[in-house]
CSV table of C-alpha atoms and ligand atoms in Angstrom, one decimal:
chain,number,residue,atom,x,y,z
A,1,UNK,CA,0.0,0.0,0.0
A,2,UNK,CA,1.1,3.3,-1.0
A,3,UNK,CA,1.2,6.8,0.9
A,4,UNK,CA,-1.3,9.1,-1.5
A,5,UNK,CA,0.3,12.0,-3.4
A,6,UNK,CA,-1.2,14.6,-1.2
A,7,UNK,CA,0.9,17.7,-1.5
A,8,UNK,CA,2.9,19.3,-5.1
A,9,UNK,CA,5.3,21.8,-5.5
A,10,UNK,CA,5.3,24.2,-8.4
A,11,UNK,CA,8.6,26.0,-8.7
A,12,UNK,CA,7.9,29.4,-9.8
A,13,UNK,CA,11.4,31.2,-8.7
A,14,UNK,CA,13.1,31.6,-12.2
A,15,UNK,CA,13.9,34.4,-13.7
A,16,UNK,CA,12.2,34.1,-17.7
A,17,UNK,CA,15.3,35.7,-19.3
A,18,UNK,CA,14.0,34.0,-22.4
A,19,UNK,CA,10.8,36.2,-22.4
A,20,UNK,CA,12.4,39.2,-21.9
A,21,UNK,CA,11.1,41.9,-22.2
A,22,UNK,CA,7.6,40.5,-21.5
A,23,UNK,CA,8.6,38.7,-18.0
A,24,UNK,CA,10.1,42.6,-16.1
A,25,UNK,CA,6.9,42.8,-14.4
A,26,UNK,CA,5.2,39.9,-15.3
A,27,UNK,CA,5.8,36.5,-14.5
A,28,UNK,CA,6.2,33.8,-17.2
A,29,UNK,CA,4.3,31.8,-15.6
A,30,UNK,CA,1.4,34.4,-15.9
A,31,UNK,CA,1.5,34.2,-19.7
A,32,UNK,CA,-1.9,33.2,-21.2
A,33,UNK,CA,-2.1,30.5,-23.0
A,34,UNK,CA,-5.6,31.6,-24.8
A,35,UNK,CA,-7.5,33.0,-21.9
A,36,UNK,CA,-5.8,31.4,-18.6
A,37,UNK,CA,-2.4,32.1,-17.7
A,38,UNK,CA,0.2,29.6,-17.8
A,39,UNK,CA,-0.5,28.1,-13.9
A,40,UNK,CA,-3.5,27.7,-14.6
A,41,UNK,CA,-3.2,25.1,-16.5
A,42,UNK,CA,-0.7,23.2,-14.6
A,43,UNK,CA,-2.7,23.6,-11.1
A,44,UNK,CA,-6.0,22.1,-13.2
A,45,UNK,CA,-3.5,19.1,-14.1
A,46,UNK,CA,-2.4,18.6,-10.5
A,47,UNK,CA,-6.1,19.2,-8.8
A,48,UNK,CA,-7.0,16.5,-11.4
A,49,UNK,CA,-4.5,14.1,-9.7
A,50,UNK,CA,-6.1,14.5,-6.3
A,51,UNK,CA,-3.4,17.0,-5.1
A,52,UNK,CA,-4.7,19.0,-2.0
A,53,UNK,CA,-2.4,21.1,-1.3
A,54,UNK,CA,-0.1,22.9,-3.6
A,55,UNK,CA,3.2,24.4,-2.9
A,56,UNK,CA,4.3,27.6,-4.8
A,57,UNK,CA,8.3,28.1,-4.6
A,58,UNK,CA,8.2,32.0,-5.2
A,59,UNK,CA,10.7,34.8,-6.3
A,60,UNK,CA,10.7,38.7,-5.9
A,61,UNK,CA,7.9,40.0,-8.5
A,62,UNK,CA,5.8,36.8,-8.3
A,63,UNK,CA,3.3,38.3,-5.7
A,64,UNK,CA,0.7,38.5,-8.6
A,65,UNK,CA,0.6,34.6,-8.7
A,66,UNK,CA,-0.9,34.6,-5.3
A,67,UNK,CA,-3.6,37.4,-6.0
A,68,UNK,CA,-4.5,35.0,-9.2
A,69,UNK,CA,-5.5,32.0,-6.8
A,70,UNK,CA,-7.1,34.4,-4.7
A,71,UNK,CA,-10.3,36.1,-3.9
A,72,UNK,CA,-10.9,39.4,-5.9
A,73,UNK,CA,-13.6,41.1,-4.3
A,74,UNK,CA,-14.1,44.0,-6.2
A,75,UNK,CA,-14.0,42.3,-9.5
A,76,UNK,CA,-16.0,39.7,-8.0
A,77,UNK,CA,-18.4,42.7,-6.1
A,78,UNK,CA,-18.4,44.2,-9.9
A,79,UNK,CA,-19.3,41.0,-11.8
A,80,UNK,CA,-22.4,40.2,-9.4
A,81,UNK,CA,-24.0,43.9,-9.7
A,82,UNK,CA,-24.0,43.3,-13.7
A,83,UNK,CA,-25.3,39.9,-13.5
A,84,UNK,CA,-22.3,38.3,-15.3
A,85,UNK,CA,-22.8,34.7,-13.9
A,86,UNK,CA,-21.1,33.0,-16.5
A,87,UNK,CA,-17.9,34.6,-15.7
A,88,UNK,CA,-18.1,34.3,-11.2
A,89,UNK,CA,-18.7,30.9,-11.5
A,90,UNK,CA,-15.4,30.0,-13.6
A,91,UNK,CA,-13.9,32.3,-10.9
A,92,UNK,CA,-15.0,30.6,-8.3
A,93,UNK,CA,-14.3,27.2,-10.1
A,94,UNK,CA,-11.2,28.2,-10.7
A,95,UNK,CA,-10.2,29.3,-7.3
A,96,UNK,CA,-8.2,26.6,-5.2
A,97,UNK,CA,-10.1,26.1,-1.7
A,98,UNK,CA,-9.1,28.3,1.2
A,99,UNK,CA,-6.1,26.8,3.0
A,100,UNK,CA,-4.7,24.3,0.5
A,101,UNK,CA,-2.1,26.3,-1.1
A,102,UNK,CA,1.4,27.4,0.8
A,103,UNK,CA,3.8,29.8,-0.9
A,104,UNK,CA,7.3,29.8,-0.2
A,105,UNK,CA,10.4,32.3,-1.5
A,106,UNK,CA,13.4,30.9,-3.0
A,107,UNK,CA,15.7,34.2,-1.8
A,108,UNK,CA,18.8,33.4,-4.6
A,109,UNK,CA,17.5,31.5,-8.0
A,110,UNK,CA,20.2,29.0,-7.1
A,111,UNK,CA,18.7,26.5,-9.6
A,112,UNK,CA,15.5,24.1,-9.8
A,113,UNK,CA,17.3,21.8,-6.9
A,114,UNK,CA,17.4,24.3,-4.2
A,115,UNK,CA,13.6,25.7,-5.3
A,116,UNK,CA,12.7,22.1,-4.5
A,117,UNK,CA,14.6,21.9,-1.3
A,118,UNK,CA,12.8,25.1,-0.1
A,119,UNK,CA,9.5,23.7,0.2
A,120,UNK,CA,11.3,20.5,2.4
A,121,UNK,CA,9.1,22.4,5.9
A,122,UNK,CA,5.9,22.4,4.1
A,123,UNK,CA,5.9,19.0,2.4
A,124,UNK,CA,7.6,17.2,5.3
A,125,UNK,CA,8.0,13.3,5.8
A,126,UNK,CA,5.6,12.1,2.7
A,127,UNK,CA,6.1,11.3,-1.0
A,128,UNK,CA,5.4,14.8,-3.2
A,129,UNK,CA,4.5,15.5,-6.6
A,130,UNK,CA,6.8,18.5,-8.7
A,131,UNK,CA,5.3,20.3,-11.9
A,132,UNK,CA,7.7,22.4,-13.7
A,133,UNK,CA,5.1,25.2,-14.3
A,134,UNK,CA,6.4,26.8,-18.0
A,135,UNK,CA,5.5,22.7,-18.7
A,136,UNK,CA,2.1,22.2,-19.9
A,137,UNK,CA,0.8,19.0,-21.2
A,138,UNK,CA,-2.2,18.6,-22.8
A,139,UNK,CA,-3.5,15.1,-22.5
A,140,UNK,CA,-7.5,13.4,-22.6
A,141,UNK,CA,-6.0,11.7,-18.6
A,142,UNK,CA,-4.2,14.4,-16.4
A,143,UNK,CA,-0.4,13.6,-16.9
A,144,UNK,CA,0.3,13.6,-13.1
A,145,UNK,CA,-3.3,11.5,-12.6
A,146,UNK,CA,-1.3,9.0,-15.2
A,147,UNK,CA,1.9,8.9,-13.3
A,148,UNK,CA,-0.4,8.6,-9.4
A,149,UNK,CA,-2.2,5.5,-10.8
A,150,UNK,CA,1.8,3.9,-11.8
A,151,UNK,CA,3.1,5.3,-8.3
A,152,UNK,CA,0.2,3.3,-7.1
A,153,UNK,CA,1.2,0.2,-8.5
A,154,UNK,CA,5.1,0.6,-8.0
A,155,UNK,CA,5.6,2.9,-5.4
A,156,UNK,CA,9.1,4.6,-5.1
A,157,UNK,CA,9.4,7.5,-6.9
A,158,UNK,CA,8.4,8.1,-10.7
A,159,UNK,CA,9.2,10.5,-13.4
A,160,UNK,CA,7.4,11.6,-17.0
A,161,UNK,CA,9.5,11.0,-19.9
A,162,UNK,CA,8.6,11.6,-23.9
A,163,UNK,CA,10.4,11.1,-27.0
A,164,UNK,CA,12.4,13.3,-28.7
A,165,UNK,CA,14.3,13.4,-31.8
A,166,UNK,CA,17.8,11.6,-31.5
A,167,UNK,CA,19.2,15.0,-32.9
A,168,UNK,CA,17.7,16.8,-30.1
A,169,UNK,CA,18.5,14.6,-27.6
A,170,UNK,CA,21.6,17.0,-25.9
A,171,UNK,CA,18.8,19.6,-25.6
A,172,UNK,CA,17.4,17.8,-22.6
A,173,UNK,CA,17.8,14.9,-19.0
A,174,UNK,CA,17.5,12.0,-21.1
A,175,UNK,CA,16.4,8.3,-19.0
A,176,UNK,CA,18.0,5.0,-19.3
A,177,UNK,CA,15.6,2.1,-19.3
A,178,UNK,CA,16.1,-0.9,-17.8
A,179,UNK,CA,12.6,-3.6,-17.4
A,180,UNK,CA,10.0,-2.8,-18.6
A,181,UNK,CA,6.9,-2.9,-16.2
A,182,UNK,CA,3.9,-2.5,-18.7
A,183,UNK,CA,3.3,-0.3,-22.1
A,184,UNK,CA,4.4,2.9,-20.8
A,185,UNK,CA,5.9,2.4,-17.6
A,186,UNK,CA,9.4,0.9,-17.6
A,187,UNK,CA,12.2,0.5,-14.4
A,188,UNK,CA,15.4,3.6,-15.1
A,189,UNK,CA,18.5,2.4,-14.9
A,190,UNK,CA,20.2,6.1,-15.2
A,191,UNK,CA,19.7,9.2,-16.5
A,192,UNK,CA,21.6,12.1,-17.7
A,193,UNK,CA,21.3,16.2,-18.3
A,194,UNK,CA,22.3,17.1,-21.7
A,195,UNK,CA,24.3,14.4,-22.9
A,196,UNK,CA,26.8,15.4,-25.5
A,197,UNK,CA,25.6,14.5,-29.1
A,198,UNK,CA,25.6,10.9,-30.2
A,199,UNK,CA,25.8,9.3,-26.7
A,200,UNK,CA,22.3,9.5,-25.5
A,201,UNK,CA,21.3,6.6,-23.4
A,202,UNK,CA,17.9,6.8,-25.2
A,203,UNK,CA,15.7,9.3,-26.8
A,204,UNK,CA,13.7,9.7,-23.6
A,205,UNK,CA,13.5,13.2,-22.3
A,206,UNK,CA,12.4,13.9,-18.7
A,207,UNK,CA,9.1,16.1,-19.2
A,208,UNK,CA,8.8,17.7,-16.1
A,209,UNK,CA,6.7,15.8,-14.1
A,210,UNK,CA,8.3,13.8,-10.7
A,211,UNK,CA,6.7,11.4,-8.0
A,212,UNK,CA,9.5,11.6,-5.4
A,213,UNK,CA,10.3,10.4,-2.0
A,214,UNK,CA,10.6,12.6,1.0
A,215,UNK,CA,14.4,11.5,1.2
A,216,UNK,CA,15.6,13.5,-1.8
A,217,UNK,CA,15.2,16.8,0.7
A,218,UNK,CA,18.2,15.2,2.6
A,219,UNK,CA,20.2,14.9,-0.8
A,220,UNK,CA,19.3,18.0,-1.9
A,221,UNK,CA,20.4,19.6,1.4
A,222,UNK,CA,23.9,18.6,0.4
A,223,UNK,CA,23.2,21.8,-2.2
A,224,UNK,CA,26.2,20.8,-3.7
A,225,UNK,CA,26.4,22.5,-7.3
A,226,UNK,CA,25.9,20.9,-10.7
A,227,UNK,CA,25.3,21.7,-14.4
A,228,UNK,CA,25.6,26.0,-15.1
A,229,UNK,CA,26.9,26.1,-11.3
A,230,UNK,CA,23.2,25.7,-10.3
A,231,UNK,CA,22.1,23.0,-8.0
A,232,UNK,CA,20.3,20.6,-9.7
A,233,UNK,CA,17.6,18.1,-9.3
A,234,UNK,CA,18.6,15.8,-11.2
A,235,UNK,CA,21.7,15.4,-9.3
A,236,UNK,CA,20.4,14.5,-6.3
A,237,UNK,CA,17.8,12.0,-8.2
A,238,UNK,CA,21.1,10.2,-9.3
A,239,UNK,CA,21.7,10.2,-5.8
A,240,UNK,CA,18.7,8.9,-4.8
A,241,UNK,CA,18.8,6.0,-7.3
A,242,UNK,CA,21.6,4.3,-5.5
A,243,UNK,CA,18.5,3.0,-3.0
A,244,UNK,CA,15.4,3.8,-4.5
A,245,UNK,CA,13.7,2.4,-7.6
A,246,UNK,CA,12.8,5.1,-10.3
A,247,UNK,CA,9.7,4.4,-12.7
A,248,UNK,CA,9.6,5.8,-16.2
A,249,UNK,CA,6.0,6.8,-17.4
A,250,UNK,CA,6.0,7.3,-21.5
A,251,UNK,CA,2.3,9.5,-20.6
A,252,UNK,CA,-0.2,9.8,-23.3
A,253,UNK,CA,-0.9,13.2,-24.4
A,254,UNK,CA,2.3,15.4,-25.7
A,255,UNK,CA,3.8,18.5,-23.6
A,256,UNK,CA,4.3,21.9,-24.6
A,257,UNK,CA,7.6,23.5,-23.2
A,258,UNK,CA,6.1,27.0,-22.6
A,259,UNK,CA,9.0,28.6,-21.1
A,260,UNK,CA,10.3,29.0,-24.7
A,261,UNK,CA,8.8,30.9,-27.5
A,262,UNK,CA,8.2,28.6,-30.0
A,263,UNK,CA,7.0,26.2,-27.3
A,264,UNK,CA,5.0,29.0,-25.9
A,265,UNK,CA,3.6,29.9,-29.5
A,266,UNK,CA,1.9,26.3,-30.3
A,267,UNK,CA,0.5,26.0,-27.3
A,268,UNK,CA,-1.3,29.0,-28.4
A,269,UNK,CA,-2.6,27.4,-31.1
A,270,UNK,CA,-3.1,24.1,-30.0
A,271,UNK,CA,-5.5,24.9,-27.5
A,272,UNK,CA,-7.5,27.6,-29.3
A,273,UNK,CA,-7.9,25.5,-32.4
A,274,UNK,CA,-9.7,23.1,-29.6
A,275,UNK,CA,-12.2,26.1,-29.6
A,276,UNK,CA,-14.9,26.0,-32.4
A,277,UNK,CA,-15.7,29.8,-32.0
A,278,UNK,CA,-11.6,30.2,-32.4
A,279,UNK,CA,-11.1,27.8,-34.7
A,280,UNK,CA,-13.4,29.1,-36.9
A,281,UNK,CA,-11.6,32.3,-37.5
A,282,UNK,CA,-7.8,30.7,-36.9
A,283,UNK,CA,-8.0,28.1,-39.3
A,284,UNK,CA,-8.5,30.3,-42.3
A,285,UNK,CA,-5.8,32.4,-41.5
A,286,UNK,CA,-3.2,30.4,-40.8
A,287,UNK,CA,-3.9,29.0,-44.1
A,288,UNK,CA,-3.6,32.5,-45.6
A,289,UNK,CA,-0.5,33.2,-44.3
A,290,UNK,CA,1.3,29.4,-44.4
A,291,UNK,CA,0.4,30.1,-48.3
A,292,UNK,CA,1.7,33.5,-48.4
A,293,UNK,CA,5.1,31.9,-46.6
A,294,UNK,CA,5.5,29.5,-49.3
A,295,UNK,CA,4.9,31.4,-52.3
A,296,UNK,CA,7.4,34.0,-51.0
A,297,UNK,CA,9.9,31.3,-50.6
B,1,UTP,P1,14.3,27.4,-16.4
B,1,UTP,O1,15.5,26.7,-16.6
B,1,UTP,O2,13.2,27.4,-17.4
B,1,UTP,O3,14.7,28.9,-16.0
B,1,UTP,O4,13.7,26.8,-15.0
B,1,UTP,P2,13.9,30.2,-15.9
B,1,UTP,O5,14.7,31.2,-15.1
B,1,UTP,O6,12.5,30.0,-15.4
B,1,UTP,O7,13.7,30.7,-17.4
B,1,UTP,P3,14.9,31.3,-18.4
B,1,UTP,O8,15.7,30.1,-18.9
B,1,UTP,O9,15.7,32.4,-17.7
B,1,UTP,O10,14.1,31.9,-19.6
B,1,UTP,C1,12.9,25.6,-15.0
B,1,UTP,C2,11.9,25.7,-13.8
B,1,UTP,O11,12.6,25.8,-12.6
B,1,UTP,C3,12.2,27.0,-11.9
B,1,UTP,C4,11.6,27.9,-12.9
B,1,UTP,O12,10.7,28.8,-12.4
B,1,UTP,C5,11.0,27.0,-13.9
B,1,UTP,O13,9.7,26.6,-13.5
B,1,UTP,N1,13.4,27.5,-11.2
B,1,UTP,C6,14.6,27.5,-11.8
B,1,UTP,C7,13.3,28.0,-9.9
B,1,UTP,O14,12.2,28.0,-9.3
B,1,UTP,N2,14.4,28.5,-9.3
B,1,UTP,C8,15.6,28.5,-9.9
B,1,UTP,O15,16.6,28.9,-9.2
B,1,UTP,C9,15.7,28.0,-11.2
């Protein structure tokens, strides 16, 4: 019998350089992705897993992530006195329940190991959920539900992999397999950050998504430096693979890395071509202008 997944932490401490100007004031993680920001997105995915309690790792400037999972009153007082029903009741929907989320600062944007390690008070002696935030993955089964039901079955800790072209492979943590447990899930054997071109263990890139034990705080706490002088997770899940199993879920849907532009851009499209009202008018005119493209070329 497993412990449930009760508690996720959603590391929101980076900087965004790669959205510059944009992210100054603005958080990349409060980029709209059609009508909801970013977050949004990824806090639907992990309420959808039965998460109760979700952990925001904060920097300076990210105050306006908090006021978006909060009440509004005036907006809300203003909504009610023109009857716009439609609209308070997504609010509301969309509002997490009072208590269940914690938010944290990460002082020094040390790197995605020590944003981890900061919420180690709040998630305490249990097994945890992560969702990189600028990671959204649109799937018909919430990715993290997907991963819950194979933690369920396996236990230990469990990570979200996809492919990826071999040629992109250095781009990204790649896994090594080793048994395979069932069609998707399969045991890791190893895994590596950007491996140099040509010696990829696999073309399996780590997604985002983590099931991990309580013990990796302890590792973590080490905050010995990595990769780019940051500390890194992925270190410490190395680490942690010396006396835990690791489980490898291959999900079913397909992520969109949102914390770069052209990742950023499809999701864009990808949802709102998922809206008839939208599709309507998009579809048309990215015909237009695909055709324009090619006859310039
Ligand atoms: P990224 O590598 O995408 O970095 O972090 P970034 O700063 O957000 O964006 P760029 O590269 O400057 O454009 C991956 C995830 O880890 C979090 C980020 O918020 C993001 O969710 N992170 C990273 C932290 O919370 N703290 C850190 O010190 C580093």
């Amino acid at each position: 019998m497993t412990q449930k997944i009760r508690k996720a932490v959603l590391p929101v401490a980076g900087l965004g350089t790669r959205f510059l100007p944009a992210t100054k004031a603005v958080p990349k993680e409060m980029l709209t992705i059609v009508d909801r920001p970013i977050i949004q997105y990824v806090v639907e995915e992990a309420r959808a897993a039965g998460i109760e309690h979700i952990v925001f790792v904060t920097g300076r400037n990210k105050h306006v992530i908090a006021d978006h999972f909060d009440r509004a009153y005036e907006l809300e007082d203003t909504l009610k006195s023109r009857n716009k029903t439609e609209a308070l009741q997504l609010l509301e929907k969309l509002r997490p329940a009072a208590g269940s989320t914690s938010f944290t600062r990460q002082q020094d944007p040390l790197g995605l190991g020590h944003a981890i390690w900061c919420a180690r008070d709040i998630i305490g002696p249990e097994p945890f959920a992560i969702l990189l935030p600028d990671v959204i993955i649109k799937s018909e089964t919430s990715c993290l539900k997907q991963m819950v039901d194979v933690y369920s079955e396996n236990g230990g800790n469990v990570i979200a992999v996809e492919e990826v072209p071999e040629d992109q492979t250095h781009q990204y943590g790649i896994v090594e397999l080793s048994d395979k447990l069932s069609d998707r899930a399969s045991k890791i054997a190893g895994m590596v950050e950007k491996p140099a071109p040509g010696t990829a263990p696999s073309n399996l890139m780590i997604t985002g998504r983590y099931i991990l034990q309580p013990e990796i705080f302890s590792l973590l706490s080490r905050q010995e430096k990595g990769a780019g002088g940051e500390i890194q997770l992925t270190d410490s899940m190395l680490a942690l693979m010396e006396t835990q199993s690791f489980t490898s879920l291959k999900f079913e849907g397909r992520s969109y890395d949102c914390g770069s532009k052209a990742g950023f851009l499809s999701a864009n499209i990808a949802y709102a071509l998922e809206q008839p009202d939208l599709a309507a008018e998009l579809v048309p005119f990215l015909h237009d202008m695909i055709n324009k493209r090619e006859a310039a070329e």
